[in-house]
Amino acid sequence: MNAESASQNTPTSMLSSSEAAMDYEAFFGKQLDGLRREGNYRVFADLERKAGAFPKARRHGNHGVSEVTVWCSNDYLGMGQHPDVIAAMHAALDSCGAGAGGTRNIAGTNHHHVLLEAELADLHGKEAALLFTSGYVSNWATISTLASRLPNCVILSDASNHASMIEGIRHSRAETVIFRHNDVADLEAKLAAVEPGRAKLIAFESVYSMDGDISPMREICDLADKYHALTYLDEVHAVGMYGPRGGGVSEREGLAHRIDVIEGTLAKAFGVVGGYIAGSAAMCDFVRSFSSGFIFTTALPPAIAAGATASIRYLKTSSAEREAQQANAARLRVMLDAAGLPHLDNTSHIVPVMVGDPVRCKQLTDLLLEEHGVYVQPINYPTVARGTERLRLTPGPLHTEADMRHLVASLSAAWSALQLRRAA
């Protein structure tokens, strides 16, 4: 054996450390340095939400504790501090303890899970609902289960769908066709190209969280009927926010009965945590029986389920929070216009203020936090496309007019300090 072949057959464990060892820490550091140079490195603020005073929060920083106003929370209606929610969670905690004890298949289904699923099914006018530990998991688990098991399924996915939907699509390994964002004509062209008789799943959202635009739901349902496709609707940014009982855009538009799978979250307008799907009893049972993301995941703690049930019940009968939120969003847009601060126009509750540069976006949020007590996170790539970096403002019913005046004045001052371009 020559020297070359001998070296090629030498076990890795016998090589010198300089030849065999990868410097993992150096690799991690180099990758993180790249994010910092691009302006895409995320820094977490150490905050404590103040129950009873939201959107105020305590910020723990290098110079002690200070108060900030939160402007980017997905607790859109402040239900995370609602007395009914907190009381229900305390009662369930006292009666059931902290955790669920395991998966529902092994540890048993807590009665609070049963009550919550019934409440969700009623919210959407469906036969059944199924709980997951998060909205991300409910999308990933449901889409991957449906599309992998439906025979010869093809998924038609909106180009702006959330990462959790994309993950479920990838995991399913089903054929996938991307249609242009909210483009009904493009969707129909792609549906028409699918071989007749194939299983088809149209995956889309109601409110898209970064631009705040709303899908042409009725037209998509018409196409689903025409081409015999299932409809899968992500309503996570809409449940609790729209419709007479908070059932989302599908309820507001009178279309819930035409959607096969409605997916939602308990972590945004309902103020707690968790995800779910709602639909036919057979579909929910199918996902329950075949989805590894459900079968092998510990269930939501009973106290969480109880709090979510209380929140849903409350918002089914109270529209005051939704109306106040919508009024504040409209008022904030007018104030931003008056200050010449550029923002995307939409009809939803999300107000994206456009910066267009990752480094300036981070500098802007640092100025707002350090000098003005305004907390809002920069939204950079990969959450949004490069060149569309922004602040994603979520005015809620508990923001006061004084809060909004302070926000706009602070934004305007920081905008000038960084010499950012104002709207024409």
Tab-separated table of C-alpha atoms in Angstrom:
chain	number	residue	atom	x	y	z
A	1	MET	CA	0.000	0.000	0.000
A	2	ASN	CA	1.454	3.365	-0.982
A	3	ALA	CA	1.537	6.383	1.321
A	4	GLU	CA	-1.340	8.126	-0.442
A	5	SER	CA	-3.728	5.185	-0.198
A	6	ALA	CA	-2.694	4.577	3.388
A	7	SER	CA	-3.574	8.140	4.374
A	8	GLN	CA	-6.942	7.861	2.640
A	9	ASN	CA	-7.799	4.781	4.682
A	10	THR	CA	-6.617	6.073	8.027
A	11	PRO	CA	-9.526	6.334	10.528
A	12	THR	CA	-10.488	9.931	11.353
A	13	SER	CA	-9.752	9.253	15.029
A	14	MET	CA	-6.068	8.612	14.154
A	15	LEU	CA	-5.599	11.881	12.201
A	16	SER	CA	-4.005	14.868	13.862
A	17	SER	CA	-6.398	17.386	15.351
A	18	SER	CA	-5.343	19.995	12.785
A	19	GLU	CA	-6.344	17.659	9.952
A	20	ALA	CA	-9.610	16.273	11.408
A	21	ALA	CA	-11.167	18.901	13.623
A	22	MET	CA	-13.591	21.527	12.440
A	23	ASP	CA	-13.721	24.707	14.499
A	24	TYR	CA	-17.459	24.747	15.139
A	25	GLU	CA	-17.396	27.825	17.348
A	26	ALA	CA	-15.537	29.788	14.676
A	27	PHE	CA	-18.147	28.722	12.121
A	28	PHE	CA	-21.010	29.856	14.356
A	29	GLY	CA	-19.294	33.169	15.029
A	30	LYS	CA	-18.592	33.806	11.346
A	31	GLN	CA	-22.216	33.212	10.419
A	32	LEU	CA	-23.414	35.550	13.171
A	33	ASP	CA	-20.914	38.215	12.119
A	34	GLY	CA	-22.401	38.037	8.628
A	35	LEU	CA	-25.853	38.758	10.023
A	36	ARG	CA	-24.451	41.739	11.938
A	37	ARG	CA	-22.800	43.184	8.835
A	38	GLU	CA	-26.059	42.853	6.886
A	39	GLY	CA	-28.029	44.499	9.688
A	40	ASN	CA	-30.130	41.349	10.128
A	41	TYR	CA	-28.867	40.235	13.541
A	42	ARG	CA	-31.722	40.147	16.039
A	43	VAL	CA	-31.325	41.491	19.569
A	44	PHE	CA	-34.015	40.625	22.108
A	45	ALA	CA	-35.235	43.257	24.540
A	46	ASP	CA	-35.668	41.968	28.100
A	47	LEU	CA	-39.275	42.938	28.848
A	48	GLU	CA	-42.000	42.229	31.415
A	49	ARG	CA	-45.537	42.900	30.280
A	50	LYS	CA	-47.451	44.760	32.985
A	51	ALA	CA	-50.788	43.035	33.616
A	52	GLY	CA	-53.476	45.676	34.021
A	53	ALA	CA	-51.333	48.293	32.283
A	54	PHE	CA	-50.695	46.773	28.836
A	55	PRO	CA	-49.326	48.037	26.417
A	56	LYS	CA	-46.858	49.232	29.050
A	57	ALA	CA	-43.964	46.955	29.935
A	58	ARG	CA	-40.918	46.991	32.176
A	59	ARG	CA	-37.622	46.910	30.323
A	60	HIS	CA	-34.585	45.410	32.051
A	61	GLY	CA	-31.463	47.019	30.639
A	62	ASN	CA	-27.884	47.916	31.482
A	63	HIS	CA	-29.062	50.991	33.362
A	64	GLY	CA	-31.786	49.347	35.419
A	65	VAL	CA	-35.523	49.008	34.837
A	66	SER	CA	-37.498	51.488	32.750
A	67	GLU	CA	-41.018	51.656	31.350
A	68	VAL	CA	-41.678	51.291	27.630
A	69	THR	CA	-44.772	51.274	25.445
A	70	VAL	CA	-45.091	48.181	23.272
A	71	TRP	CA	-46.120	48.845	19.660
A	72	CYS	CA	-45.484	45.493	17.984
A	73	SER	CA	-47.360	42.943	20.082
A	74	ASN	CA	-49.567	40.332	18.443
A	75	ASP	CA	-51.764	40.426	21.541
A	76	TYR	CA	-53.872	42.613	19.287
A	77	LEU	CA	-56.784	43.214	21.660
A	78	GLY	CA	-55.010	43.025	25.022
A	79	MET	CA	-56.812	39.801	25.926
A	80	GLY	CA	-53.657	38.461	27.558
A	81	GLN	CA	-54.504	40.557	30.598
A	82	HIS	CA	-58.311	40.363	30.485
A	83	PRO	CA	-59.823	39.541	33.929
A	84	ASP	CA	-61.974	36.709	32.522
A	85	VAL	CA	-58.939	35.042	30.970
A	86	ILE	CA	-56.749	35.367	34.038
A	87	ALA	CA	-59.510	34.139	36.346
A	88	ALA	CA	-60.157	31.074	34.184
A	89	MET	CA	-56.456	30.236	34.142
A	90	HIS	CA	-56.137	30.588	37.912
A	91	ALA	CA	-59.141	28.308	38.461
A	92	ALA	CA	-57.817	25.628	36.085
A	93	LEU	CA	-54.332	25.841	37.581
A	94	ASP	CA	-55.745	25.313	41.060
A	95	SER	CA	-57.930	22.403	39.969
A	96	CYS	CA	-55.683	20.629	37.421
A	97	GLY	CA	-52.133	21.673	38.219
A	98	ALA	CA	-49.499	23.044	35.867
A	99	GLY	CA	-49.042	20.613	32.982
A	100	ALA	CA	-51.108	18.267	30.846
A	101	GLY	CA	-49.028	15.258	31.842
A	102	GLY	CA	-48.089	14.189	28.336
A	103	THR	CA	-49.618	13.618	24.935
A	104	ARG	CA	-53.366	13.289	24.665
A	105	ASN	CA	-52.949	9.751	23.338
A	106	ILE	CA	-51.109	8.624	26.462
A	107	ALA	CA	-51.892	10.975	29.331
A	108	GLY	CA	-55.536	11.449	28.403
A	109	THR	CA	-57.461	14.403	27.085
A	110	ASN	CA	-58.102	16.960	29.780
A	111	HIS	CA	-61.688	18.190	29.918
A	112	HIS	CA	-60.474	21.736	29.237
A	113	HIS	CA	-59.177	20.551	25.845
A	114	VAL	CA	-62.602	19.121	25.032
A	115	LEU	CA	-64.332	22.372	25.995
A	116	LEU	CA	-61.889	24.477	23.976
A	117	GLU	CA	-62.245	22.377	20.835
A	118	ALA	CA	-66.032	22.622	21.088
A	119	GLU	CA	-65.750	26.413	21.468
A	120	LEU	CA	-63.498	26.649	18.397
A	121	ALA	CA	-65.768	24.458	16.276
A	122	ASP	CA	-68.696	26.690	17.217
A	123	LEU	CA	-66.680	29.847	16.473
A	124	HIS	CA	-66.164	28.753	12.877
A	125	GLY	CA	-69.467	26.946	12.358
A	126	LYS	CA	-67.673	23.625	11.877
A	127	GLU	CA	-68.330	20.093	13.073
A	128	ALA	CA	-65.034	19.768	14.942
A	129	ALA	CA	-61.716	21.340	15.869
A	130	LEU	CA	-58.309	19.995	16.867
A	131	LEU	CA	-55.766	21.643	19.167
A	132	PHE	CA	-52.020	21.940	18.650
A	133	THR	CA	-49.292	23.509	20.753
A	134	SER	CA	-48.803	26.471	18.380
A	135	GLY	CA	-50.029	27.937	15.129
A	136	TYR	CA	-46.707	26.958	13.532
A	137	VAL	CA	-47.222	23.328	14.520
A	138	SER	CA	-50.860	23.271	13.413
A	139	ASN	CA	-49.890	24.483	9.923
A	140	TRP	CA	-46.873	22.215	9.604
A	141	ALA	CA	-48.643	19.130	10.954
A	142	THR	CA	-51.952	19.529	9.139
A	143	ILE	CA	-50.684	20.471	5.680
A	144	SER	CA	-48.002	17.781	5.724
A	145	THR	CA	-50.500	15.130	6.839
A	146	LEU	CA	-53.224	16.031	4.359
A	147	ALA	CA	-51.007	16.520	1.321
A	148	SER	CA	-48.824	13.459	1.958
A	149	ARG	CA	-51.799	11.129	2.357
A	150	LEU	CA	-54.240	12.454	-0.216
A	151	PRO	CA	-53.569	10.399	-3.359
A	152	ASN	CA	-51.410	12.165	-5.953
A	153	CYS	CA	-52.062	15.520	-4.272
A	154	VAL	CA	-50.845	18.826	-5.695
A	155	ILE	CA	-50.649	21.895	-3.452
A	156	LEU	CA	-51.340	25.352	-4.867
A	157	SER	CA	-49.685	27.783	-2.498
A	158	ASP	CA	-49.810	31.586	-2.393
A	159	ALA	CA	-46.345	33.061	-2.931
A	160	SER	CA	-46.565	35.004	0.351
A	161	ASN	CA	-47.623	32.142	2.610
A	162	HIS	CA	-46.121	31.927	6.093
A	163	ALA	CA	-42.988	29.887	6.852
A	164	SER	CA	-45.028	27.352	8.829
A	165	MET	CA	-47.199	26.619	5.799
A	166	ILE	CA	-44.128	26.317	3.601
A	167	GLU	CA	-42.586	23.900	6.102
A	168	GLY	CA	-45.710	21.733	6.041
A	169	ILE	CA	-45.711	21.784	2.250
A	170	ARG	CA	-42.049	20.742	2.076
A	171	HIS	CA	-42.522	18.001	4.642
A	172	SER	CA	-45.451	16.541	2.701
A	173	ARG	CA	-43.236	16.024	-0.388
A	174	ALA	CA	-46.327	16.615	-2.499
A	175	GLU	CA	-46.038	18.373	-5.832
A	176	THR	CA	-46.304	22.106	-5.203
A	177	VAL	CA	-47.277	24.942	-7.531
A	178	ILE	CA	-46.779	28.534	-6.360
A	179	PHE	CA	-49.268	31.128	-7.585
A	180	ARG	CA	-48.589	34.862	-7.538
A	181	HIS	CA	-49.661	36.580	-4.353
A	182	ASN	CA	-53.432	37.187	-4.279
A	183	ASP	CA	-53.523	36.713	-8.064
A	184	VAL	CA	-56.749	34.874	-8.889
A	185	ALA	CA	-56.051	34.722	-12.620
A	186	ASP	CA	-52.686	33.082	-12.019
A	187	LEU	CA	-54.258	30.626	-9.582
A	188	GLU	CA	-56.884	29.620	-12.148
A	189	ALA	CA	-54.276	29.149	-14.867
A	190	LYS	CA	-52.313	26.837	-12.586
A	191	LEU	CA	-55.427	24.946	-11.454
A	192	ALA	CA	-56.471	24.430	-15.077
A	193	ALA	CA	-53.070	22.904	-15.834
A	194	VAL	CA	-53.458	20.185	-13.178
A	195	GLU	CA	-54.581	16.808	-14.533
A	196	PRO	CA	-58.305	16.206	-13.932
A	197	GLY	CA	-59.071	13.921	-11.025
A	198	ARG	CA	-55.986	14.751	-8.948
A	199	ALA	CA	-56.393	15.795	-5.318
A	200	LYS	CA	-55.794	19.552	-5.056
A	201	LEU	CA	-55.234	21.702	-1.974
A	202	ILE	CA	-55.288	25.516	-2.216
A	203	ALA	CA	-53.297	26.972	0.701
A	204	PHE	CA	-53.644	30.685	1.455
A	205	GLU	CA	-54.073	33.210	4.260
A	206	SER	CA	-56.762	35.723	5.093
A	207	VAL	CA	-54.641	38.582	6.482
A	208	TYR	CA	-50.978	38.551	5.441
A	209	SER	CA	-49.052	39.647	8.484
A	210	MET	CA	-46.261	41.773	7.019
A	211	ASP	CA	-48.126	43.867	4.431
A	212	GLY	CA	-51.506	43.621	6.143
A	213	ASP	CA	-53.322	42.885	2.870
A	214	ILE	CA	-56.318	40.558	2.658
A	215	SER	CA	-56.825	37.695	0.224
A	216	PRO	CA	-59.592	37.572	-2.422
A	217	MET	CA	-61.261	34.774	-0.495
A	218	ARG	CA	-64.559	34.591	-2.342
A	219	GLU	CA	-62.859	34.285	-5.721
A	220	ILE	CA	-60.529	31.580	-4.391
A	221	CYS	CA	-63.524	29.639	-3.076
A	222	ASP	CA	-65.197	29.948	-6.494
A	223	LEU	CA	-62.108	28.469	-8.138
A	224	ALA	CA	-61.951	25.672	-5.558
A	225	ASP	CA	-65.543	24.750	-6.419
A	226	LYS	CA	-64.864	24.912	-10.155
A	227	TYR	CA	-61.738	22.737	-10.004
A	228	HIS	CA	-62.806	20.464	-7.110
A	229	ALA	CA	-60.026	21.571	-4.762
A	230	LEU	CA	-59.857	21.639	-0.987
A	231	THR	CA	-59.397	25.068	0.594
A	232	TYR	CA	-56.907	25.514	3.437
A	233	LEU	CA	-57.117	28.952	5.075
A	234	ASP	CA	-54.657	30.369	7.602
A	235	GLU	CA	-56.654	32.851	9.738
A	236	VAL	CA	-54.075	33.369	12.483
A	237	HIS	CA	-53.929	37.159	12.122
A	238	ALA	CA	-57.705	37.447	11.733
A	239	VAL	CA	-59.365	35.245	14.361
A	240	GLY	CA	-60.756	37.401	17.143
A	241	MET	CA	-60.247	40.489	14.964
A	242	TYR	CA	-62.946	40.248	12.275
A	243	GLY	CA	-66.502	39.028	12.019
A	244	PRO	CA	-69.399	39.619	14.417
A	245	ARG	CA	-68.105	36.918	16.788
A	246	GLY	CA	-64.394	37.073	15.971
A	247	GLY	CA	-64.419	34.148	13.552
A	248	GLY	CA	-62.048	35.947	11.190
A	249	VAL	CA	-62.323	37.273	7.654
A	250	SER	CA	-64.097	34.074	6.574
A	251	GLU	CA	-66.873	34.857	9.058
A	252	ARG	CA	-66.997	38.548	8.146
A	253	GLU	CA	-67.394	37.677	4.468
A	254	GLY	CA	-69.888	34.876	5.119
A	255	LEU	CA	-67.528	32.294	3.610
A	256	ALA	CA	-66.583	30.024	6.518
A	257	HIS	CA	-68.894	27.273	5.266
A	258	ARG	CA	-66.953	27.207	1.972
A	259	ILE	CA	-63.547	26.695	3.606
A	260	ASP	CA	-62.583	23.063	4.189
A	261	VAL	CA	-59.825	23.706	6.745
A	262	ILE	CA	-59.639	26.859	8.864
A	263	GLU	CA	-56.381	27.133	10.788
A	264	GLY	CA	-55.948	29.607	13.601
A	265	THR	CA	-53.983	30.565	16.668
A	266	LEU	CA	-54.769	31.237	20.307
A	267	ALA	CA	-51.630	33.360	20.706
A	268	LYS	CA	-52.612	36.584	18.966
A	269	ALA	CA	-56.038	38.206	19.369
A	270	PHE	CA	-57.070	35.582	21.945
A	271	GLY	CA	-54.022	36.472	24.039
A	272	VAL	CA	-52.810	33.024	25.167
A	273	VAL	CA	-50.888	30.366	23.193
A	274	GLY	CA	-51.626	27.390	20.941
A	275	GLY	CA	-52.897	26.572	17.461
A	276	TYR	CA	-55.828	24.695	15.980
A	277	ILE	CA	-57.704	23.596	12.906
A	278	ALA	CA	-61.469	23.504	12.404
A	279	GLY	CA	-63.439	21.609	9.773
A	280	SER	CA	-65.421	18.440	9.282
A	281	ALA	CA	-65.397	15.777	11.966
A	282	ALA	CA	-63.823	13.278	9.573
A	283	MET	CA	-61.039	15.648	8.515
A	284	CYS	CA	-60.121	16.569	12.102
A	285	ASP	CA	-60.214	12.902	13.136
A	286	PHE	CA	-58.015	12.044	10.143
A	287	VAL	CA	-55.374	14.582	11.174
A	288	ARG	CA	-55.645	13.516	14.833
A	289	SER	CA	-55.070	9.895	13.838
A	290	PHE	CA	-52.225	10.318	11.332
A	291	SER	CA	-50.319	13.491	12.236
A	292	SER	CA	-47.047	12.911	14.081
A	293	GLY	CA	-47.071	16.587	15.065
A	294	PHE	CA	-50.201	15.911	17.088
A	295	ILE	CA	-49.615	12.343	18.215
A	296	PHE	CA	-46.149	12.831	19.701
A	297	THR	CA	-46.468	16.328	21.209
A	298	THR	CA	-47.375	17.029	24.825
A	299	ALA	CA	-50.774	18.691	25.052
A	300	LEU	CA	-51.393	22.290	26.033
A	301	PRO	CA	-51.534	22.799	29.810
A	302	PRO	CA	-55.164	22.805	31.041
A	303	ALA	CA	-54.801	26.360	32.382
A	304	ILE	CA	-53.833	27.583	28.909
A	305	ALA	CA	-56.838	25.841	27.373
A	306	ALA	CA	-59.147	27.312	30.007
A	307	GLY	CA	-57.822	30.822	29.398
A	308	ALA	CA	-58.250	30.478	25.649
A	309	THR	CA	-61.814	29.220	26.076
A	310	ALA	CA	-62.663	32.219	28.245
A	311	SER	CA	-61.116	34.613	25.714
A	312	ILE	CA	-63.030	33.123	22.764
A	313	ARG	CA	-66.312	33.151	24.685
A	314	TYR	CA	-65.823	36.781	25.644
A	315	LEU	CA	-64.946	37.965	22.134
A	316	LYS	CA	-67.940	36.127	20.673
A	317	THR	CA	-70.190	38.556	22.516
A	318	SER	CA	-68.089	41.735	22.728
A	319	SER	CA	-67.174	43.784	19.668
A	320	ALA	CA	-65.966	46.783	21.695
A	321	GLU	CA	-62.314	45.704	21.538
A	322	ARG	CA	-62.414	45.118	17.780
A	323	GLU	CA	-64.089	48.472	17.125
A	324	ALA	CA	-61.620	50.361	19.321
A	325	GLN	CA	-58.683	48.650	17.637
A	326	GLN	CA	-59.935	49.510	14.155
A	327	ALA	CA	-60.531	53.120	15.187
A	328	ASN	CA	-57.011	53.417	16.597
A	329	ALA	CA	-55.443	51.884	13.475
A	330	ALA	CA	-57.286	54.393	11.283
A	331	ARG	CA	-56.300	57.288	13.555
A	332	LEU	CA	-52.635	56.230	13.557
A	333	ARG	CA	-52.539	56.105	9.760
A	334	VAL	CA	-53.835	59.684	9.573
A	335	MET	CA	-51.189	60.825	12.064
A	336	LEU	CA	-48.410	59.075	10.127
A	337	ASP	CA	-49.570	60.735	6.914
A	338	ALA	CA	-49.521	64.144	8.590
A	339	ALA	CA	-45.913	63.546	9.693
A	340	GLY	CA	-44.837	62.334	6.249
A	341	LEU	CA	-43.917	58.884	7.536
A	342	PRO	CA	-44.316	56.283	4.749
A	343	HIS	CA	-46.545	53.298	5.466
A	344	LEU	CA	-48.313	50.643	3.432
A	345	ASP	CA	-51.993	51.318	2.889
A	346	ASN	CA	-54.271	48.383	3.698
A	347	THR	CA	-57.648	47.651	5.266
A	348	SER	CA	-56.374	45.505	8.142
A	349	HIS	CA	-55.191	46.175	11.675
A	350	ILE	CA	-51.485	46.018	10.729
A	351	VAL	CA	-49.627	49.279	9.983
A	352	PRO	CA	-46.255	48.677	8.262
A	353	VAL	CA	-43.962	51.742	8.356
A	354	MET	CA	-41.493	51.334	5.502
A	355	VAL	CA	-37.765	51.952	6.031
A	356	GLY	CA	-36.171	49.962	3.203
A	357	ASP	CA	-32.727	49.422	4.738
A	358	PRO	CA	-31.813	46.797	7.375
A	359	VAL	CA	-29.100	48.810	9.127
A	360	ARG	CA	-31.206	51.971	9.325
A	361	CYS	CA	-34.189	49.910	10.449
A	362	LYS	CA	-32.221	48.581	13.424
A	363	GLN	CA	-30.785	52.024	14.174
A	364	LEU	CA	-34.298	53.455	14.115
A	365	THR	CA	-35.680	50.953	16.612
A	366	ASP	CA	-32.642	51.411	18.875
A	367	LEU	CA	-33.239	55.176	18.939
A	368	LEU	CA	-36.920	54.709	19.672
A	369	LEU	CA	-36.191	52.361	22.562
A	370	GLU	CA	-33.228	54.132	24.138
A	371	GLU	CA	-34.341	57.742	23.761
A	372	HIS	CA	-38.136	57.605	23.616
A	373	GLY	CA	-39.298	54.512	25.509
A	374	VAL	CA	-40.979	53.123	22.397
A	375	TYR	CA	-40.546	49.403	21.795
A	376	VAL	CA	-40.950	48.101	18.245
A	377	GLN	CA	-38.842	45.421	16.594
A	378	PRO	CA	-37.212	45.890	13.161
A	379	ILE	CA	-38.594	43.520	10.532
A	380	ASN	CA	-35.745	42.465	8.243
A	381	TYR	CA	-34.839	39.645	5.861
A	382	PRO	CA	-35.756	36.747	5.786
A	383	THR	CA	-39.095	37.740	7.317
A	384	VAL	CA	-39.541	40.268	4.503
A	385	ALA	CA	-37.747	40.697	1.181
A	386	ARG	CA	-34.504	42.664	1.122
A	387	GLY	CA	-35.161	46.343	0.476
A	388	THR	CA	-38.596	46.225	2.164
A	389	GLU	CA	-37.404	46.397	5.784
A	390	ARG	CA	-39.979	47.971	8.042
A	391	LEU	CA	-41.489	48.614	11.442
A	392	ARG	CA	-44.665	46.592	11.905
A	393	LEU	CA	-46.959	48.622	14.144
A	394	THR	CA	-49.975	46.977	15.764
A	395	PRO	CA	-52.113	49.651	17.429
A	396	GLY	CA	-54.536	48.127	19.897
A	397	PRO	CA	-57.636	49.229	21.784
A	398	LEU	CA	-55.554	49.945	24.894
A	399	HIS	CA	-53.206	52.427	23.216
A	400	THR	CA	-54.323	55.915	24.180
A	401	GLU	CA	-54.313	58.992	21.980
A	402	ALA	CA	-51.379	60.255	24.074
A	403	ASP	CA	-49.543	57.002	23.290
A	404	MET	CA	-50.103	57.552	19.582
A	405	ARG	CA	-49.004	61.192	19.686
A	406	HIS	CA	-45.837	60.150	21.516
A	407	LEU	CA	-45.167	57.351	19.016
A	408	VAL	CA	-45.508	59.595	15.969
A	409	ALA	CA	-43.456	62.415	17.509
A	410	SER	CA	-40.739	59.924	18.488
A	411	LEU	CA	-40.767	58.312	15.039
A	412	SER	CA	-40.540	61.702	13.376
A	413	ALA	CA	-37.589	62.769	15.519
A	414	ALA	CA	-35.709	59.509	14.918
A	415	TRP	CA	-36.536	59.657	11.205
A	416	SER	CA	-34.949	63.105	10.996
A	417	ALA	CA	-31.926	62.060	13.057
A	418	LEU	CA	-31.207	59.243	10.592
A	419	GLN	CA	-32.025	61.451	7.581
A	420	LEU	CA	-34.559	58.962	6.220
A	421	ARG	CA	-36.737	59.952	3.301
A	422	ARG	CA	-40.273	61.018	4.109
A	423	ALA	CA	-43.396	60.328	2.101
A	424	ALA	CA	-44.213	62.826	-0.626
